[in-house]
Short mmCIF file of N, CA and C in Angstrom, two decimals:
data_model
loop_
_atom_site.label_atom_id
_atom_site.label_comp_id
_atom_site.label_asym_id
_atom_site.label_seq_id
_atom_site.Cartn_x
_atom_site.Cartn_y
_atom_site.Cartn_z
N UNK A 1 -25.18 -18.62 -6.17
CA UNK A 1 -24.87 -17.23 -5.83
C UNK A 1 -23.56 -16.84 -6.48
N UNK A 2 -23.52 -15.61 -6.96
CA UNK A 2 -22.34 -15.08 -7.61
C UNK A 2 -21.30 -14.68 -6.56
N UNK A 3 -20.04 -14.98 -6.82
CA UNK A 3 -18.97 -14.60 -5.90
C UNK A 3 -18.86 -13.08 -5.84
N UNK A 4 -18.58 -12.57 -4.67
CA UNK A 4 -18.45 -11.12 -4.50
C UNK A 4 -17.01 -10.78 -4.18
N UNK A 5 -16.39 -10.02 -5.04
CA UNK A 5 -15.02 -9.59 -4.82
C UNK A 5 -14.98 -8.29 -4.03
N UNK A 6 -13.89 -7.57 -4.21
CA UNK A 6 -13.72 -6.29 -3.52
C UNK A 6 -14.77 -5.30 -4.03
N UNK A 7 -15.42 -4.65 -3.09
CA UNK A 7 -16.39 -3.60 -3.42
C UNK A 7 -15.67 -2.26 -3.35
N UNK A 8 -15.28 -1.77 -4.53
CA UNK A 8 -14.60 -0.48 -4.59
C UNK A 8 -15.62 0.64 -4.53
N UNK A 9 -15.24 1.73 -3.87
CA UNK A 9 -16.10 2.91 -3.80
C UNK A 9 -16.42 3.38 -5.21
N UNK A 10 -17.57 3.99 -5.39
CA UNK A 10 -17.96 4.45 -6.72
C UNK A 10 -17.00 5.53 -7.21
N UNK A 11 -16.83 5.60 -8.51
CA UNK A 11 -15.85 6.52 -9.10
C UNK A 11 -16.24 7.98 -8.90
N UNK A 12 -17.52 8.25 -8.56
CA UNK A 12 -17.92 9.63 -8.31
C UNK A 12 -17.36 10.15 -6.99
N UNK A 13 -17.08 9.23 -6.09
CA UNK A 13 -16.54 9.64 -4.79
C UNK A 13 -15.08 10.04 -4.95
N UNK A 14 -14.71 11.11 -4.30
CA UNK A 14 -13.33 11.56 -4.35
C UNK A 14 -12.53 10.86 -3.26
N UNK A 15 -11.23 11.05 -3.32
CA UNK A 15 -10.37 10.49 -2.30
C UNK A 15 -10.73 11.06 -0.93
N UNK A 16 -11.11 12.32 -0.88
CA UNK A 16 -11.51 12.93 0.39
C UNK A 16 -12.74 12.22 0.98
N UNK A 17 -13.65 11.82 0.12
CA UNK A 17 -14.83 11.08 0.60
C UNK A 17 -14.41 9.74 1.17
N UNK A 18 -13.45 9.09 0.53
CA UNK A 18 -12.94 7.81 1.05
C UNK A 18 -12.28 8.01 2.40
N UNK A 19 -11.55 9.11 2.55
CA UNK A 19 -10.93 9.41 3.84
C UNK A 19 -12.00 9.56 4.91
N UNK A 20 -13.05 10.29 4.59
CA UNK A 20 -14.14 10.48 5.55
C UNK A 20 -14.78 9.16 5.95
N UNK A 21 -15.04 8.31 4.98
CA UNK A 21 -15.65 7.02 5.26
C UNK A 21 -14.70 6.15 6.09
N UNK A 22 -13.42 6.18 5.77
CA UNK A 22 -12.43 5.38 6.51
C UNK A 22 -12.29 5.87 7.94
N UNK A 23 -12.31 7.17 8.14
CA UNK A 23 -12.24 7.71 9.50
C UNK A 23 -13.45 7.29 10.31
N UNK A 24 -14.61 7.37 9.70
CA UNK A 24 -15.85 7.02 10.39
C UNK A 24 -15.88 5.54 10.75
N UNK A 25 -15.39 4.69 9.85
CA UNK A 25 -15.43 3.25 10.09
C UNK A 25 -14.16 2.72 10.76
N UNK A 26 -13.18 3.60 10.98
CA UNK A 26 -11.90 3.23 11.61
C UNK A 26 -11.18 2.14 10.83
N UNK A 27 -11.10 2.35 9.52
CA UNK A 27 -10.41 1.41 8.63
C UNK A 27 -9.32 2.13 7.87
N UNK A 28 -8.36 1.35 7.40
CA UNK A 28 -7.38 1.88 6.45
C UNK A 28 -8.05 1.99 5.08
N UNK A 29 -7.48 2.83 4.24
CA UNK A 29 -7.91 2.91 2.85
C UNK A 29 -7.02 1.98 2.04
N UNK A 30 -7.63 1.16 1.21
CA UNK A 30 -6.89 0.36 0.24
C UNK A 30 -7.10 1.02 -1.11
N UNK A 31 -6.02 1.48 -1.73
CA UNK A 31 -6.12 2.13 -3.03
C UNK A 31 -5.37 1.34 -4.09
N UNK A 32 -6.12 0.93 -5.11
CA UNK A 32 -5.54 0.30 -6.29
C UNK A 32 -5.19 1.43 -7.25
N UNK A 33 -3.90 1.68 -7.43
CA UNK A 33 -3.42 2.71 -8.35
C UNK A 33 -3.12 2.03 -9.68
N UNK A 34 -3.90 2.37 -10.69
CA UNK A 34 -3.80 1.68 -11.98
C UNK A 34 -3.83 2.68 -13.13
N UNK A 35 -3.65 2.17 -14.34
CA UNK A 35 -3.87 2.93 -15.56
C UNK A 35 -4.66 2.03 -16.51
N UNK A 36 -5.32 2.64 -17.47
CA UNK A 36 -6.13 1.86 -18.42
C UNK A 36 -5.28 0.93 -19.28
N UNK A 37 -4.05 1.32 -19.59
CA UNK A 37 -3.21 0.56 -20.50
C UNK A 37 -2.40 -0.54 -19.81
N UNK A 38 -2.48 -0.65 -18.50
CA UNK A 38 -1.64 -1.57 -17.72
C UNK A 38 -2.21 -2.99 -17.74
N UNK A 39 -1.51 -3.91 -18.40
CA UNK A 39 -1.93 -5.31 -18.47
C UNK A 39 -2.00 -5.99 -17.11
N UNK A 40 -0.95 -5.88 -16.28
CA UNK A 40 -1.03 -6.49 -14.95
C UNK A 40 -2.16 -5.91 -14.09
N UNK A 41 -2.49 -4.64 -14.29
CA UNK A 41 -3.60 -4.03 -13.55
C UNK A 41 -4.92 -4.72 -13.93
N UNK A 42 -5.10 -4.95 -15.22
CA UNK A 42 -6.32 -5.60 -15.71
C UNK A 42 -6.41 -7.03 -15.19
N UNK A 43 -5.29 -7.75 -15.20
CA UNK A 43 -5.27 -9.13 -14.71
C UNK A 43 -5.58 -9.17 -13.21
N UNK A 44 -5.03 -8.23 -12.47
CA UNK A 44 -5.28 -8.14 -11.03
C UNK A 44 -6.77 -7.92 -10.77
N UNK A 45 -7.37 -7.01 -11.50
CA UNK A 45 -8.80 -6.73 -11.33
C UNK A 45 -9.65 -7.95 -11.67
N UNK A 46 -9.30 -8.63 -12.73
CA UNK A 46 -10.10 -9.76 -13.20
C UNK A 46 -9.91 -11.02 -12.35
N UNK A 47 -8.66 -11.32 -11.98
CA UNK A 47 -8.37 -12.60 -11.34
C UNK A 47 -8.25 -12.56 -9.82
N UNK A 48 -7.88 -11.41 -9.27
CA UNK A 48 -7.63 -11.35 -7.83
C UNK A 48 -8.70 -10.55 -7.09
N UNK A 49 -8.96 -9.31 -7.55
CA UNK A 49 -9.94 -8.48 -6.86
C UNK A 49 -11.35 -9.06 -6.92
N UNK A 50 -11.63 -9.90 -7.89
CA UNK A 50 -12.96 -10.49 -8.03
C UNK A 50 -13.15 -11.74 -7.16
N UNK A 51 -12.09 -12.22 -6.54
CA UNK A 51 -12.14 -13.43 -5.71
C UNK A 51 -12.99 -13.18 -4.46
N UNK A 52 -13.84 -14.14 -4.12
CA UNK A 52 -14.73 -13.96 -2.97
C UNK A 52 -13.99 -13.92 -1.64
N UNK A 53 -12.91 -14.68 -1.50
CA UNK A 53 -12.12 -14.65 -0.26
C UNK A 53 -11.45 -13.29 -0.08
N UNK A 54 -10.86 -12.80 -1.16
CA UNK A 54 -10.23 -11.47 -1.13
C UNK A 54 -11.29 -10.42 -0.82
N UNK A 55 -12.42 -10.50 -1.51
CA UNK A 55 -13.48 -9.53 -1.29
C UNK A 55 -13.97 -9.51 0.14
N UNK A 56 -14.23 -10.67 0.70
CA UNK A 56 -14.73 -10.73 2.07
C UNK A 56 -13.75 -10.07 3.04
N UNK A 57 -12.47 -10.35 2.87
CA UNK A 57 -11.47 -9.79 3.78
C UNK A 57 -11.31 -8.28 3.58
N UNK A 58 -11.14 -7.87 2.33
CA UNK A 58 -10.91 -6.45 2.06
C UNK A 58 -12.14 -5.61 2.39
N UNK A 59 -13.34 -6.09 2.07
CA UNK A 59 -14.56 -5.33 2.35
C UNK A 59 -14.77 -5.17 3.85
N UNK A 60 -14.29 -6.12 4.63
CA UNK A 60 -14.42 -6.05 6.09
C UNK A 60 -13.40 -5.09 6.71
N UNK A 61 -12.17 -5.08 6.18
CA UNK A 61 -11.07 -4.38 6.85
C UNK A 61 -10.66 -3.05 6.24
N UNK A 62 -11.09 -2.75 5.03
CA UNK A 62 -10.62 -1.55 4.34
C UNK A 62 -11.76 -0.81 3.65
N UNK A 63 -11.55 0.48 3.44
CA UNK A 63 -12.37 1.25 2.50
C UNK A 63 -11.57 1.19 1.21
N UNK A 64 -12.14 0.61 0.18
CA UNK A 64 -11.41 0.29 -1.06
C UNK A 64 -11.74 1.28 -2.17
N UNK A 65 -10.70 1.79 -2.81
CA UNK A 65 -10.86 2.72 -3.93
C UNK A 65 -9.93 2.32 -5.07
N UNK A 66 -10.40 2.53 -6.28
CA UNK A 66 -9.59 2.35 -7.48
C UNK A 66 -9.37 3.74 -8.06
N UNK A 67 -8.14 4.06 -8.39
CA UNK A 67 -7.84 5.37 -8.94
C UNK A 67 -6.98 5.24 -10.18
N UNK A 68 -7.50 5.74 -11.30
CA UNK A 68 -6.72 5.81 -12.53
C UNK A 68 -5.73 6.95 -12.34
N UNK A 69 -4.47 6.64 -12.32
CA UNK A 69 -3.43 7.61 -12.01
C UNK A 69 -3.20 8.63 -13.13
N UNK A 70 -3.91 8.48 -14.23
CA UNK A 70 -3.75 9.42 -15.34
C UNK A 70 -4.98 10.30 -15.56
N UNK A 71 -5.99 10.15 -14.70
CA UNK A 71 -7.23 10.90 -14.88
C UNK A 71 -7.69 11.51 -13.56
N UNK A 72 -8.48 12.57 -13.66
CA UNK A 72 -9.08 13.19 -12.48
C UNK A 72 -8.04 13.55 -11.43
N UNK A 73 -8.27 13.10 -10.21
CA UNK A 73 -7.34 13.41 -9.12
C UNK A 73 -6.14 12.45 -9.10
N UNK A 74 -6.12 11.49 -10.03
CA UNK A 74 -5.05 10.51 -10.10
C UNK A 74 -3.65 11.10 -10.17
N UNK A 75 -3.36 12.03 -11.08
CA UNK A 75 -2.00 12.59 -11.15
C UNK A 75 -1.55 13.26 -9.85
N UNK A 76 -2.47 13.94 -9.18
CA UNK A 76 -2.13 14.58 -7.91
C UNK A 76 -1.82 13.52 -6.85
N UNK A 77 -2.66 12.48 -6.78
CA UNK A 77 -2.42 11.40 -5.82
C UNK A 77 -1.14 10.63 -6.16
N UNK A 78 -0.88 10.44 -7.44
CA UNK A 78 0.35 9.74 -7.85
C UNK A 78 1.58 10.50 -7.36
N UNK A 79 1.55 11.80 -7.49
CA UNK A 79 2.68 12.61 -7.02
C UNK A 79 2.78 12.56 -5.48
N UNK A 80 1.64 12.71 -4.82
CA UNK A 80 1.61 12.72 -3.35
C UNK A 80 2.14 11.41 -2.77
N UNK A 81 1.77 10.29 -3.40
CA UNK A 81 2.15 8.98 -2.86
C UNK A 81 3.29 8.31 -3.64
N UNK A 82 3.98 9.08 -4.46
CA UNK A 82 5.16 8.60 -5.19
C UNK A 82 4.86 7.33 -5.99
N UNK A 83 3.76 7.35 -6.72
CA UNK A 83 3.37 6.22 -7.55
C UNK A 83 3.94 6.44 -8.94
N UNK A 84 4.82 5.54 -9.37
CA UNK A 84 5.42 5.67 -10.70
C UNK A 84 5.52 4.34 -11.42
N UNK A 85 4.86 3.32 -10.91
CA UNK A 85 4.79 2.00 -11.55
C UNK A 85 3.41 1.42 -11.26
N UNK A 86 2.95 0.57 -12.15
CA UNK A 86 1.58 0.06 -12.03
C UNK A 86 1.55 -1.45 -12.15
N UNK A 87 0.68 -2.08 -11.37
CA UNK A 87 -0.14 -1.49 -10.33
C UNK A 87 0.67 -1.20 -9.06
N UNK A 88 0.28 -0.16 -8.37
CA UNK A 88 0.78 0.11 -7.03
C UNK A 88 -0.42 0.00 -6.11
N UNK A 89 -0.27 -0.74 -5.04
CA UNK A 89 -1.34 -0.96 -4.08
C UNK A 89 -0.96 -0.27 -2.78
N UNK A 90 -1.77 0.70 -2.38
CA UNK A 90 -1.49 1.49 -1.19
C UNK A 90 -2.49 1.17 -0.09
N UNK A 91 -1.99 1.12 1.13
CA UNK A 91 -2.82 1.00 2.32
C UNK A 91 -2.53 2.28 3.11
N UNK A 92 -3.53 3.15 3.21
CA UNK A 92 -3.31 4.51 3.70
C UNK A 92 -4.04 4.71 5.02
N UNK A 93 -3.33 5.32 5.98
CA UNK A 93 -3.92 5.69 7.26
C UNK A 93 -4.72 6.97 7.03
N UNK A 94 -6.04 6.92 7.20
CA UNK A 94 -6.85 8.11 6.90
C UNK A 94 -6.63 9.26 7.89
N UNK A 95 -6.14 8.96 9.09
CA UNK A 95 -5.91 10.02 10.07
C UNK A 95 -4.73 10.89 9.69
N UNK A 96 -3.69 10.29 9.16
CA UNK A 96 -2.47 11.03 8.85
C UNK A 96 -2.25 11.23 7.35
N UNK A 97 -2.91 10.40 6.54
CA UNK A 97 -2.67 10.43 5.10
C UNK A 97 -1.40 9.71 4.71
N UNK A 98 -0.73 9.11 5.68
CA UNK A 98 0.52 8.41 5.40
C UNK A 98 0.26 6.99 4.92
N UNK A 99 1.21 6.49 4.16
CA UNK A 99 1.12 5.13 3.65
C UNK A 99 1.51 4.15 4.76
N UNK A 100 0.56 3.32 5.16
CA UNK A 100 0.82 2.30 6.17
C UNK A 100 1.56 1.13 5.55
N UNK A 101 1.29 0.89 4.27
CA UNK A 101 1.96 -0.19 3.55
C UNK A 101 1.74 0.02 2.07
N UNK A 102 2.65 -0.48 1.26
CA UNK A 102 2.49 -0.41 -0.18
C UNK A 102 3.26 -1.54 -0.83
N UNK A 103 2.74 -1.97 -1.95
CA UNK A 103 3.42 -2.97 -2.74
C UNK A 103 3.21 -2.61 -4.21
N UNK A 104 4.16 -3.00 -5.03
CA UNK A 104 4.12 -2.65 -6.45
C UNK A 104 4.15 -3.94 -7.26
N UNK A 105 3.29 -4.01 -8.25
CA UNK A 105 3.25 -5.17 -9.13
C UNK A 105 2.13 -6.11 -8.75
N UNK A 106 2.00 -7.17 -9.53
CA UNK A 106 0.94 -8.16 -9.32
C UNK A 106 1.53 -9.55 -9.50
N UNK A 107 0.97 -10.49 -8.77
CA UNK A 107 1.37 -11.89 -8.87
C UNK A 107 0.14 -12.73 -9.12
N UNK A 108 0.34 -13.96 -9.51
CA UNK A 108 -0.77 -14.88 -9.70
C UNK A 108 -1.29 -15.35 -8.35
N UNK A 109 -2.56 -15.69 -8.31
CA UNK A 109 -3.16 -16.19 -7.08
C UNK A 109 -3.52 -15.07 -6.13
N UNK A 110 -4.05 -15.45 -4.98
CA UNK A 110 -4.50 -14.45 -4.01
C UNK A 110 -3.63 -14.38 -2.76
N UNK A 111 -2.82 -15.41 -2.53
CA UNK A 111 -2.07 -15.49 -1.28
C UNK A 111 -1.18 -14.27 -1.04
N UNK A 112 -0.47 -13.82 -2.06
CA UNK A 112 0.44 -12.68 -1.90
C UNK A 112 -0.31 -11.42 -1.46
N UNK A 113 -1.51 -11.20 -2.03
CA UNK A 113 -2.27 -10.01 -1.67
C UNK A 113 -2.81 -10.13 -0.24
N UNK A 114 -3.27 -11.30 0.12
CA UNK A 114 -3.77 -11.51 1.48
C UNK A 114 -2.64 -11.31 2.50
N UNK A 115 -1.45 -11.79 2.19
CA UNK A 115 -0.30 -11.61 3.09
C UNK A 115 0.05 -10.13 3.22
N UNK A 116 0.03 -9.40 2.10
CA UNK A 116 0.32 -7.96 2.14
C UNK A 116 -0.72 -7.22 2.97
N UNK A 117 -1.98 -7.60 2.84
CA UNK A 117 -3.04 -6.96 3.60
C UNK A 117 -2.86 -7.21 5.10
N UNK A 118 -2.44 -8.42 5.47
CA UNK A 118 -2.20 -8.74 6.88
C UNK A 118 -1.08 -7.87 7.44
N UNK A 119 -0.01 -7.68 6.66
CA UNK A 119 1.09 -6.82 7.11
C UNK A 119 0.59 -5.39 7.26
N UNK A 120 -0.20 -4.91 6.31
CA UNK A 120 -0.73 -3.55 6.38
C UNK A 120 -1.52 -3.31 7.66
N UNK A 121 -2.23 -4.32 8.11
CA UNK A 121 -3.07 -4.20 9.30
C UNK A 121 -2.30 -4.34 10.61
N UNK A 122 -1.05 -4.78 10.55
CA UNK A 122 -0.26 -5.02 11.75
C UNK A 122 0.64 -3.81 12.04
N UNK A 123 0.28 -2.98 13.02
CA UNK A 123 1.05 -1.76 13.29
C UNK A 123 2.54 -1.99 13.54
N UNK A 124 2.89 -3.14 14.11
CA UNK A 124 4.31 -3.40 14.39
C UNK A 124 5.06 -3.89 13.16
N UNK A 125 4.34 -4.30 12.11
CA UNK A 125 4.98 -4.86 10.91
C UNK A 125 4.85 -3.97 9.68
N UNK A 126 3.90 -3.03 9.68
CA UNK A 126 3.68 -2.24 8.47
C UNK A 126 4.73 -1.14 8.32
N UNK A 127 4.66 -0.42 7.25
CA UNK A 127 5.66 0.60 6.92
C UNK A 127 5.75 1.67 8.00
N UNK A 128 4.62 2.12 8.51
CA UNK A 128 4.63 3.15 9.55
C UNK A 128 5.28 2.63 10.83
N UNK A 129 4.96 1.40 11.21
CA UNK A 129 5.55 0.81 12.40
C UNK A 129 7.05 0.60 12.25
N UNK A 130 7.44 0.13 11.08
CA UNK A 130 8.88 -0.07 10.82
C UNK A 130 9.62 1.27 10.87
N UNK A 131 9.01 2.32 10.32
CA UNK A 131 9.64 3.65 10.33
C UNK A 131 9.80 4.15 11.76
N UNK A 132 8.75 3.96 12.58
CA UNK A 132 8.85 4.38 13.99
C UNK A 132 9.96 3.62 14.71
N UNK A 133 10.02 2.32 14.49
CA UNK A 133 11.04 1.49 15.12
C UNK A 133 12.43 1.90 14.67
N UNK A 134 12.57 2.18 13.38
CA UNK A 134 13.86 2.64 12.84
C UNK A 134 14.26 3.98 13.47
N UNK A 135 13.30 4.90 13.61
CA UNK A 135 13.62 6.20 14.21
C UNK A 135 14.14 6.06 15.64
N UNK A 136 13.62 5.08 16.37
CA UNK A 136 14.07 4.84 17.74
C UNK A 136 15.43 4.16 17.78
N UNK A 137 15.73 3.31 16.78
CA UNK A 137 16.95 2.49 16.79
C UNK A 137 17.62 2.52 15.42
N UNK A 138 18.11 3.69 14.99
CA UNK A 138 18.64 3.81 13.62
C UNK A 138 19.96 3.06 13.37
N UNK A 139 20.58 2.56 14.41
CA UNK A 139 21.83 1.84 14.21
C UNK A 139 21.74 0.36 14.55
N UNK A 140 20.55 -0.12 14.84
CA UNK A 140 20.34 -1.54 15.12
C UNK A 140 20.29 -2.29 13.79
N UNK A 141 21.28 -3.14 13.56
CA UNK A 141 21.42 -3.82 12.26
C UNK A 141 20.17 -4.60 11.87
N UNK A 142 19.56 -5.31 12.81
CA UNK A 142 18.37 -6.09 12.51
C UNK A 142 17.19 -5.22 12.11
N UNK A 143 17.01 -4.13 12.83
CA UNK A 143 15.91 -3.21 12.52
C UNK A 143 16.15 -2.54 11.18
N UNK A 144 17.38 -2.10 10.95
CA UNK A 144 17.71 -1.45 9.68
C UNK A 144 17.49 -2.42 8.52
N UNK A 145 17.89 -3.67 8.69
CA UNK A 145 17.71 -4.66 7.64
C UNK A 145 16.22 -4.86 7.31
N UNK A 146 15.39 -4.99 8.33
CA UNK A 146 13.95 -5.17 8.10
C UNK A 146 13.34 -3.94 7.44
N UNK A 147 13.74 -2.76 7.88
CA UNK A 147 13.21 -1.52 7.31
C UNK A 147 13.64 -1.38 5.85
N UNK A 148 14.90 -1.69 5.56
CA UNK A 148 15.38 -1.63 4.17
C UNK A 148 14.61 -2.60 3.28
N UNK A 149 14.34 -3.78 3.81
CA UNK A 149 13.57 -4.77 3.06
C UNK A 149 12.16 -4.25 2.76
N UNK A 150 11.53 -3.64 3.76
CA UNK A 150 10.20 -3.07 3.59
C UNK A 150 10.22 -1.96 2.55
N UNK A 151 11.23 -1.10 2.60
CA UNK A 151 11.34 -0.01 1.64
C UNK A 151 11.58 -0.54 0.22
N UNK A 152 12.28 -1.66 0.11
CA UNK A 152 12.51 -2.29 -1.19
C UNK A 152 11.19 -2.80 -1.78
N UNK A 153 10.40 -3.49 -0.96
CA UNK A 153 9.10 -3.99 -1.40
C UNK A 153 8.20 -2.82 -1.82
N UNK A 154 8.27 -1.73 -1.06
CA UNK A 154 7.44 -0.55 -1.33
C UNK A 154 7.98 0.26 -2.52
N UNK A 155 9.15 -0.07 -2.97
CA UNK A 155 9.83 0.66 -4.04
C UNK A 155 9.98 2.14 -3.72
N UNK A 156 10.32 2.40 -2.47
CA UNK A 156 10.65 3.74 -2.03
C UNK A 156 12.17 3.86 -2.05
N UNK A 157 12.70 3.88 -3.26
CA UNK A 157 14.14 3.74 -3.47
C UNK A 157 14.96 4.89 -2.89
N UNK A 158 14.49 6.12 -3.01
CA UNK A 158 15.25 7.25 -2.48
C UNK A 158 15.37 7.16 -0.96
N UNK A 159 14.26 6.83 -0.30
CA UNK A 159 14.29 6.68 1.15
C UNK A 159 15.16 5.49 1.55
N UNK A 160 15.03 4.39 0.82
CA UNK A 160 15.85 3.21 1.09
C UNK A 160 17.34 3.55 1.00
N UNK A 161 17.71 4.26 -0.05
CA UNK A 161 19.12 4.62 -0.23
C UNK A 161 19.61 5.55 0.87
N UNK A 162 18.75 6.47 1.30
CA UNK A 162 19.11 7.38 2.38
C UNK A 162 19.34 6.64 3.69
N UNK A 163 18.43 5.73 4.02
CA UNK A 163 18.56 4.93 5.25
C UNK A 163 19.84 4.09 5.20
N UNK A 164 20.09 3.48 4.07
CA UNK A 164 21.28 2.64 3.92
C UNK A 164 22.55 3.49 4.05
N UNK A 165 22.59 4.63 3.40
CA UNK A 165 23.77 5.50 3.48
C UNK A 165 24.02 5.99 4.89
N UNK A 166 22.97 6.36 5.61
CA UNK A 166 23.13 6.80 6.99
C UNK A 166 23.70 5.67 7.85
N UNK A 167 23.18 4.49 7.65
CA UNK A 167 23.67 3.33 8.42
C UNK A 167 25.14 3.03 8.09
N UNK A 168 25.46 3.02 6.81
CA UNK A 168 26.85 2.72 6.40
C UNK A 168 27.82 3.80 6.87
N UNK A 169 27.38 5.06 6.84
CA UNK A 169 28.24 6.15 7.33
C UNK A 169 28.55 5.96 8.80
N UNK A 170 27.59 5.46 9.56
CA UNK A 170 27.78 5.28 10.99
C UNK A 170 28.74 4.12 11.30
N UNK A 171 28.70 3.06 10.51
CA UNK A 171 29.53 1.89 10.84
C UNK A 171 30.93 1.96 10.23
N UNK A 172 31.15 2.90 9.32
CA UNK A 172 32.49 2.99 8.71
C UNK A 172 33.34 4.03 9.36
#
């Protein structure tokens, strides 16, 4: 039997269709933001997304879409989700449209992606949960440190810098 990797939604389906499917199935959306010219994107598709372990997990827990950020609705989504490096992997809450988790770049093997997916699924550990916790405790050094680390991984540099500056202004 042939190994089955991630089953991405067909390219004819729009992002709105993926949102509808994710809402109905109560899953996050996993979006692979790529470009045709991106070497790491191609390696990720060939070596990681095709893995049967990755596929089984992602197909069970996410509605998966691939979006070329330079074609169709890609440029609009790139702007909406602040995608400016490739690959960017987004885990999106379909109810709010907010990014539950994101990571930029690709690594060898599957472990890093599986770990990122686990964080995305954990409300207390993902980006949305960290943001809520930070909003409740903006001067707690441990919480600020974890949130800054998450923002660094997500490459949300402007937000990271803002959080850091607010914290430093308070302690100085």
